[in-house]
mmCIF file with all atom_site columns, C-alpha atoms in Angstrom:
data_model
loop_
_atom_site.group_PDB
_atom_site.id
_atom_site.type_symbol
_atom_site.label_atom_id
_atom_site.label_alt_id
_atom_site.label_comp_id
_atom_site.label_asym_id
_atom_site.label_entity_id
_atom_site.label_seq_id
_atom_site.pdbx_PDB_ins_code
_atom_site.Cartn_x
_atom_site.Cartn_y
_atom_site.Cartn_z
_atom_site.occupancy
_atom_site.B_iso_or_equiv
_atom_site.pdbx_formal_charge
_atom_site.auth_seq_id
_atom_site.auth_comp_id
_atom_site.auth_asym_id
_atom_site.auth_atom_id
_atom_site.pdbx_PDB_model_num
ATOM 1   C CA . UNK N 1 1   ? 38.830 98.060  138.291 1.00 43.00 ? 1   UNK N CA 1
ATOM 2   C CA . UNK N 1 2   ? 41.236 97.614  135.438 1.00 46.00 ? 2   UNK N CA 1
ATOM 3   C CA . UNK N 1 3   ? 39.887 96.626  132.068 1.00 50.00 ? 3   UNK N CA 1
ATOM 4   C CA . UNK N 1 4   ? 39.108 92.917  131.914 1.00 45.00 ? 4   UNK N CA 1
ATOM 5   C CA . UNK N 1 5   ? 39.419 92.377  135.681 1.00 71.00 ? 5   UNK N CA 1
ATOM 6   C CA . UNK N 1 6   ? 36.227 90.775  136.933 1.00 87.00 ? 6   UNK N CA 1
ATOM 7   C CA . UNK N 1 7   ? 34.895 90.900  140.481 1.00 88.00 ? 7   UNK N CA 1
ATOM 8   C CA . UNK N 1 8   ? 35.843 87.221  140.925 1.00 91.00 ? 8   UNK N CA 1
ATOM 9   C CA . UNK N 1 9   ? 39.403 87.959  139.798 1.00 92.00 ? 9   UNK N CA 1
ATOM 10  C CA . UNK N 1 10  ? 39.596 90.833  142.276 1.00 93.00 ? 10  UNK N CA 1
ATOM 11  C CA . UNK N 1 11  ? 38.348 88.577  145.067 1.00 95.00 ? 11  UNK N CA 1
ATOM 12  C CA . UNK N 1 12  ? 40.887 85.890  144.071 1.00 96.00 ? 12  UNK N CA 1
ATOM 13  C CA . UNK N 1 13  ? 43.653 88.491  144.397 1.00 95.00 ? 13  UNK N CA 1
ATOM 14  C CA . UNK N 1 14  ? 42.270 89.629  147.756 1.00 96.00 ? 14  UNK N CA 1
ATOM 15  C CA . UNK N 1 15  ? 42.119 86.023  148.991 1.00 98.00 ? 15  UNK N CA 1
ATOM 16  C CA . UNK N 1 16  ? 45.721 85.396  147.900 1.00 97.00 ? 16  UNK N CA 1
ATOM 17  C CA . UNK N 1 17  ? 46.816 88.527  149.800 1.00 96.00 ? 17  UNK N CA 1
ATOM 18  C CA . UNK N 1 18  ? 44.972 87.435  152.951 1.00 98.00 ? 18  UNK N CA 1
ATOM 19  C CA . UNK N 1 19  ? 46.478 83.940  152.698 1.00 98.00 ? 19  UNK N CA 1
ATOM 20  C CA . UNK N 1 20  ? 49.981 85.355  152.255 1.00 97.00 ? 20  UNK N CA 1
ATOM 21  C CA . UNK N 1 21  ? 49.637 87.200  155.576 1.00 97.00 ? 21  UNK N CA 1
ATOM 22  C CA . UNK N 1 22  ? 47.302 84.965  157.635 1.00 97.00 ? 22  UNK N CA 1
ATOM 23  C CA . UNK N 1 23  ? 47.976 81.479  156.270 1.00 97.00 ? 23  UNK N CA 1
ATOM 24  C CA . UNK N 1 24  ? 46.715 79.171  153.565 1.00 97.00 ? 24  UNK N CA 1
ATOM 25  C CA . UNK N 1 25  ? 43.723 78.117  155.659 1.00 97.00 ? 25  UNK N CA 1
ATOM 26  C CA . UNK N 1 26  ? 41.954 81.473  155.136 1.00 98.00 ? 26  UNK N CA 1
ATOM 27  C CA . UNK N 1 27  ? 38.587 80.494  153.641 1.00 98.00 ? 27  UNK N CA 1
ATOM 28  C CA . UNK N 1 28  ? 36.335 82.184  151.127 1.00 98.00 ? 28  UNK N CA 1
ATOM 29  C CA . UNK N 1 29  ? 32.681 81.346  150.478 1.00 97.00 ? 29  UNK N CA 1
ATOM 30  C CA . UNK N 1 30  ? 31.282 82.791  147.285 1.00 95.00 ? 30  UNK N CA 1
ATOM 31  C CA . UNK N 1 31  ? 27.680 82.717  148.509 1.00 95.00 ? 31  UNK N CA 1
ATOM 32  C CA . UNK N 1 32  ? 27.519 85.935  150.495 1.00 95.00 ? 32  UNK N CA 1
ATOM 33  C CA . UNK N 1 33  ? 31.195 86.738  149.804 1.00 96.00 ? 33  UNK N CA 1
ATOM 34  C CA . UNK N 1 34  ? 32.388 85.586  153.246 1.00 98.00 ? 34  UNK N CA 1
ATOM 35  C CA . UNK N 1 35  ? 35.999 85.347  154.403 1.00 98.00 ? 35  UNK N CA 1
ATOM 36  C CA . UNK N 1 36  ? 37.222 83.426  157.453 1.00 98.00 ? 36  UNK N CA 1
ATOM 37  C CA . UNK N 1 37  ? 40.645 84.057  158.991 1.00 98.00 ? 37  UNK N CA 1
ATOM 38  C CA . UNK N 1 38  ? 41.142 81.149  161.427 1.00 97.00 ? 38  UNK N CA 1
ATOM 39  C CA . UNK N 1 39  ? 44.241 82.499  163.201 1.00 96.00 ? 39  UNK N CA 1
ATOM 40  C CA . UNK N 1 40  ? 43.913 86.246  163.684 1.00 97.00 ? 40  UNK N CA 1
ATOM 41  C CA . UNK N 1 41  ? 46.349 87.696  166.277 1.00 95.00 ? 41  UNK N CA 1
ATOM 42  C CA . UNK N 1 42  ? 44.679 89.136  169.365 1.00 95.00 ? 42  UNK N CA 1
ATOM 43  C CA . UNK N 1 43  ? 45.637 91.843  171.872 1.00 93.00 ? 43  UNK N CA 1
ATOM 44  C CA . UNK N 1 44  ? 47.444 90.678  175.001 1.00 90.00 ? 44  UNK N CA 1
ATOM 45  C CA . UNK N 1 45  ? 44.404 91.174  177.249 1.00 92.00 ? 45  UNK N CA 1
ATOM 46  C CA . UNK N 1 46  ? 42.413 88.657  175.208 1.00 90.00 ? 46  UNK N CA 1
ATOM 47  C CA . UNK N 1 47  ? 44.390 85.928  177.001 1.00 82.00 ? 47  UNK N CA 1
ATOM 48  C CA . UNK N 1 48  ? 44.847 83.907  173.815 1.00 90.00 ? 48  UNK N CA 1
ATOM 49  C CA . UNK N 1 49  ? 47.361 84.310  170.991 1.00 93.00 ? 49  UNK N CA 1
ATOM 50  C CA . UNK N 1 50  ? 44.841 84.210  168.176 1.00 95.00 ? 50  UNK N CA 1
ATOM 51  C CA . UNK N 1 51  ? 41.185 83.756  167.318 1.00 97.00 ? 51  UNK N CA 1
ATOM 52  C CA . UNK N 1 52  ? 39.021 83.370  164.244 1.00 97.00 ? 52  UNK N CA 1
ATOM 53  C CA . UNK N 1 53  ? 37.496 86.404  162.562 1.00 98.00 ? 53  UNK N CA 1
ATOM 54  C CA . UNK N 1 54  ? 35.054 86.505  159.689 1.00 98.00 ? 54  UNK N CA 1
ATOM 55  C CA . UNK N 1 55  ? 33.575 89.219  157.510 1.00 98.00 ? 55  UNK N CA 1
ATOM 56  C CA . UNK N 1 56  ? 31.719 89.576  154.248 1.00 97.00 ? 56  UNK N CA 1
ATOM 57  C CA . UNK N 1 57  ? 31.660 92.010  151.374 1.00 96.00 ? 57  UNK N CA 1
ATOM 58  C CA . UNK N 1 58  ? 28.850 94.464  150.836 1.00 93.00 ? 58  UNK N CA 1
ATOM 59  C CA . UNK N 1 59  ? 27.166 94.770  147.439 1.00 92.00 ? 59  UNK N CA 1
ATOM 60  C CA . UNK N 1 60  ? 29.153 97.126  145.255 1.00 91.00 ? 60  UNK N CA 1
ATOM 61  C CA . UNK N 1 61  ? 32.563 96.082  146.581 1.00 92.00 ? 61  UNK N CA 1
ATOM 62  C CA . UNK N 1 62  ? 35.257 97.344  146.051 1.00 91.00 ? 62  UNK N CA 1
ATOM 63  C CA . UNK N 1 63  ? 33.599 100.727 145.580 1.00 90.00 ? 63  UNK N CA 1
ATOM 64  C CA . UNK N 1 64  ? 31.445 100.037 148.640 1.00 93.00 ? 64  UNK N CA 1
ATOM 65  C CA . UNK N 1 65  ? 33.641 99.721  151.706 1.00 94.00 ? 65  UNK N CA 1
ATOM 66  C CA . UNK N 1 66  ? 33.342 96.658  153.941 1.00 95.00 ? 66  UNK N CA 1
ATOM 67  C CA . UNK N 1 67  ? 31.568 97.048  157.268 1.00 95.00 ? 67  UNK N CA 1
ATOM 68  C CA . UNK N 1 68  ? 31.797 95.062  160.500 1.00 95.00 ? 68  UNK N CA 1
ATOM 69  C CA . UNK N 1 69  ? 33.410 91.788  161.432 1.00 97.00 ? 69  UNK N CA 1
ATOM 70  C CA . UNK N 1 70  ? 32.709 88.827  163.695 1.00 97.00 ? 70  UNK N CA 1
ATOM 71  C CA . UNK N 1 71  ? 34.773 86.985  166.313 1.00 96.00 ? 71  UNK N CA 1
ATOM 72  C CA . UNK N 1 72  ? 33.801 83.941  168.379 1.00 95.00 ? 72  UNK N CA 1
ATOM 73  C CA . UNK N 1 73  ? 31.428 84.807  171.218 1.00 93.00 ? 73  UNK N CA 1
ATOM 74  C CA . UNK N 1 74  ? 33.716 83.148  173.771 1.00 93.00 ? 74  UNK N CA 1
ATOM 75  C CA . UNK N 1 75  ? 36.503 85.691  173.092 1.00 95.00 ? 75  UNK N CA 1
ATOM 76  C CA . UNK N 1 76  ? 37.230 87.701  176.249 1.00 95.00 ? 76  UNK N CA 1
ATOM 77  C CA . UNK N 1 77  ? 39.143 90.900  176.934 1.00 95.00 ? 77  UNK N CA 1
ATOM 78  C CA . UNK N 1 78  ? 40.507 91.112  180.473 1.00 93.00 ? 78  UNK N CA 1
ATOM 79  C CA . UNK N 1 79  ? 38.092 88.324  181.389 1.00 93.00 ? 79  UNK N CA 1
ATOM 80  C CA . UNK N 1 80  ? 35.040 90.247  180.125 1.00 94.00 ? 80  UNK N CA 1
ATOM 81  C CA . UNK N 1 81  ? 32.989 89.320  177.051 1.00 93.00 ? 81  UNK N CA 1
ATOM 82  C CA . UNK N 1 82  ? 32.826 91.761  174.168 1.00 94.00 ? 82  UNK N CA 1
ATOM 83  C CA . UNK N 1 83  ? 29.503 93.527  173.701 1.00 88.00 ? 83  UNK N CA 1
ATOM 84  C CA . UNK N 1 84  ? 27.544 92.246  170.724 1.00 80.00 ? 84  UNK N CA 1
ATOM 85  C CA . UNK N 1 85  ? 26.339 94.504  167.970 1.00 79.00 ? 85  UNK N CA 1
ATOM 86  C CA . UNK N 1 86  ? 23.361 93.806  165.743 1.00 80.00 ? 86  UNK N CA 1
ATOM 87  C CA . UNK N 1 87  ? 24.649 91.767  162.820 1.00 84.00 ? 87  UNK N CA 1
ATOM 88  C CA . UNK N 1 88  ? 23.117 92.378  159.414 1.00 83.00 ? 88  UNK N CA 1
ATOM 89  C CA . UNK N 1 89  ? 23.388 88.634  158.703 1.00 90.00 ? 89  UNK N CA 1
ATOM 90  C CA . UNK N 1 90  ? 24.895 85.649  160.538 1.00 92.00 ? 90  UNK N CA 1
ATOM 91  C CA . UNK N 1 91  ? 28.155 84.129  159.255 1.00 97.00 ? 91  UNK N CA 1
ATOM 92  C CA . UNK N 1 92  ? 27.934 80.797  157.414 1.00 97.00 ? 92  UNK N CA 1
ATOM 93  C CA . UNK N 1 93  ? 30.660 79.285  159.601 1.00 97.00 ? 93  UNK N CA 1
ATOM 94  C CA . UNK N 1 94  ? 29.906 77.053  162.618 1.00 95.00 ? 94  UNK N CA 1
ATOM 95  C CA . UNK N 1 95  ? 29.854 78.471  166.125 1.00 93.00 ? 95  UNK N CA 1
ATOM 96  C CA . UNK N 1 96  ? 28.491 81.449  168.005 1.00 92.00 ? 96  UNK N CA 1
ATOM 97  C CA . UNK N 1 97  ? 29.738 84.808  166.755 1.00 94.00 ? 97  UNK N CA 1
ATOM 98  C CA . UNK N 1 98  ? 29.851 88.334  168.176 1.00 94.00 ? 98  UNK N CA 1
ATOM 99  C CA . UNK N 1 99  ? 29.432 91.158  165.676 1.00 96.00 ? 99  UNK N CA 1
ATOM 100 C CA . UNK N 1 100 ? 31.730 94.184  165.898 1.00 95.00 ? 100 UNK N CA 1
ATOM 101 C CA . UNK N 1 101 ? 30.502 97.374  164.289 1.00 93.00 ? 101 UNK N CA 1
ATOM 102 C CA . UNK N 1 102 ? 33.606 98.648  162.495 1.00 94.00 ? 102 UNK N CA 1
ATOM 103 C CA . UNK N 1 103 ? 34.329 100.694 159.387 1.00 93.00 ? 103 UNK N CA 1
ATOM 104 C CA . UNK N 1 104 ? 37.578 101.366 157.568 1.00 91.00 ? 104 UNK N CA 1
ATOM 105 C CA . UNK N 1 105 ? 39.142 104.800 157.726 1.00 89.00 ? 105 UNK N CA 1
ATOM 106 C CA . UNK N 1 106 ? 39.764 106.381 154.343 1.00 90.00 ? 106 UNK N CA 1
ATOM 107 C CA . UNK N 1 107 ? 38.596 103.507 152.134 1.00 94.00 ? 107 UNK N CA 1
ATOM 108 C CA . UNK N 1 108 ? 39.827 104.130 148.604 1.00 93.00 ? 108 UNK N CA 1
ATOM 109 C CA . UNK N 1 109 ? 40.004 101.020 146.466 1.00 89.00 ? 109 UNK N CA 1
ATOM 110 C CA . UNK N 1 110 ? 41.967 101.151 143.227 1.00 86.00 ? 110 UNK N CA 1
ATOM 111 C CA . UNK N 1 111 ? 42.645 98.632  140.481 1.00 84.00 ? 111 UNK N CA 1
ATOM 112 C CA . UNK N 1 112 ? 45.985 97.807  142.094 1.00 86.00 ? 112 UNK N CA 1
ATOM 113 C CA . UNK N 1 113 ? 45.685 96.078  145.468 1.00 87.00 ? 113 UNK N CA 1
ATOM 114 C CA . UNK N 1 114 ? 49.159 97.253  146.443 1.00 85.00 ? 114 UNK N CA 1
ATOM 115 C CA . UNK N 1 115 ? 48.338 100.951 146.051 1.00 86.00 ? 115 UNK N CA 1
ATOM 116 C CA . UNK N 1 116 ? 44.692 101.192 147.132 1.00 88.00 ? 116 UNK N CA 1
ATOM 117 C CA . UNK N 1 117 ? 42.540 99.902  149.956 1.00 94.00 ? 117 UNK N CA 1
ATOM 118 C CA . UNK N 1 118 ? 42.287 96.129  150.174 1.00 95.00 ? 118 UNK N CA 1
ATOM 119 C CA . UNK N 1 119 ? 40.943 93.402  152.455 1.00 97.00 ? 119 UNK N CA 1
ATOM 120 C CA . UNK N 1 120 ? 44.311 92.768  154.100 1.00 96.00 ? 120 UNK N CA 1
ATOM 121 C CA . UNK N 1 121 ? 44.407 96.393  155.241 1.00 95.00 ? 121 UNK N CA 1
ATOM 122 C CA . UNK N 1 122 ? 40.781 96.064  156.355 1.00 96.00 ? 122 UNK N CA 1
ATOM 123 C CA . UNK N 1 123 ? 41.510 92.908  158.354 1.00 97.00 ? 123 UNK N CA 1
ATOM 124 C CA . UNK N 1 124 ? 44.625 94.450  159.920 1.00 96.00 ? 124 UNK N CA 1
ATOM 125 C CA . UNK N 1 125 ? 42.422 97.206  161.348 1.00 96.00 ? 125 UNK N CA 1
ATOM 126 C CA . UNK N 1 126 ? 40.370 94.739  163.443 1.00 97.00 ? 126 UNK N CA 1
ATOM 127 C CA . UNK N 1 127 ? 43.083 94.667  166.112 1.00 96.00 ? 127 UNK N CA 1
ATOM 128 C CA . UNK N 1 128 ? 42.346 98.342  166.883 1.00 95.00 ? 128 UNK N CA 1
ATOM 129 C CA . UNK N 1 129 ? 38.712 97.478  167.678 1.00 95.00 ? 129 UNK N CA 1
ATOM 130 C CA . UNK N 1 130 ? 39.702 94.425  169.734 1.00 96.00 ? 130 UNK N CA 1
ATOM 131 C CA . UNK N 1 131 ? 42.102 96.597  171.774 1.00 95.00 ? 131 UNK N CA 1
ATOM 132 C CA . UNK N 1 132 ? 39.200 98.899  172.696 1.00 94.00 ? 132 UNK N CA 1
ATOM 133 C CA . UNK N 1 133 ? 37.813 96.076  174.833 1.00 93.00 ? 133 UNK N CA 1
ATOM 134 C CA . UNK N 1 134 ? 34.175 95.376  175.621 1.00 92.00 ? 134 UNK N CA 1
#
């Protein structure tokens, strides 16, 4: 990270980027470094226009890439529920959540969010996993 940029400043920039693309109601919880995107677009076969997704940062972020995300357990693809993975920890947000094992391709974070890997790019990749179906 650039000189003087703290982890909290990086996260504030990441949150602003997520809010610019997913709406001002994107939430961040410092304890556990959790993000909640309340209106994430879904594939056509999910039979809803959007759903919530949540994810957290691993220790060592941004050098350590994020891993996995959650969607509400009631989300269906072609009428079938998604298969649950084993979550490392449950999200701090209300409701029942299904964990999706998912890793970014080519994670390379830089000091500049616009030129390196960032959480908006990470979140955008979730649609690929959702399209895979159960």
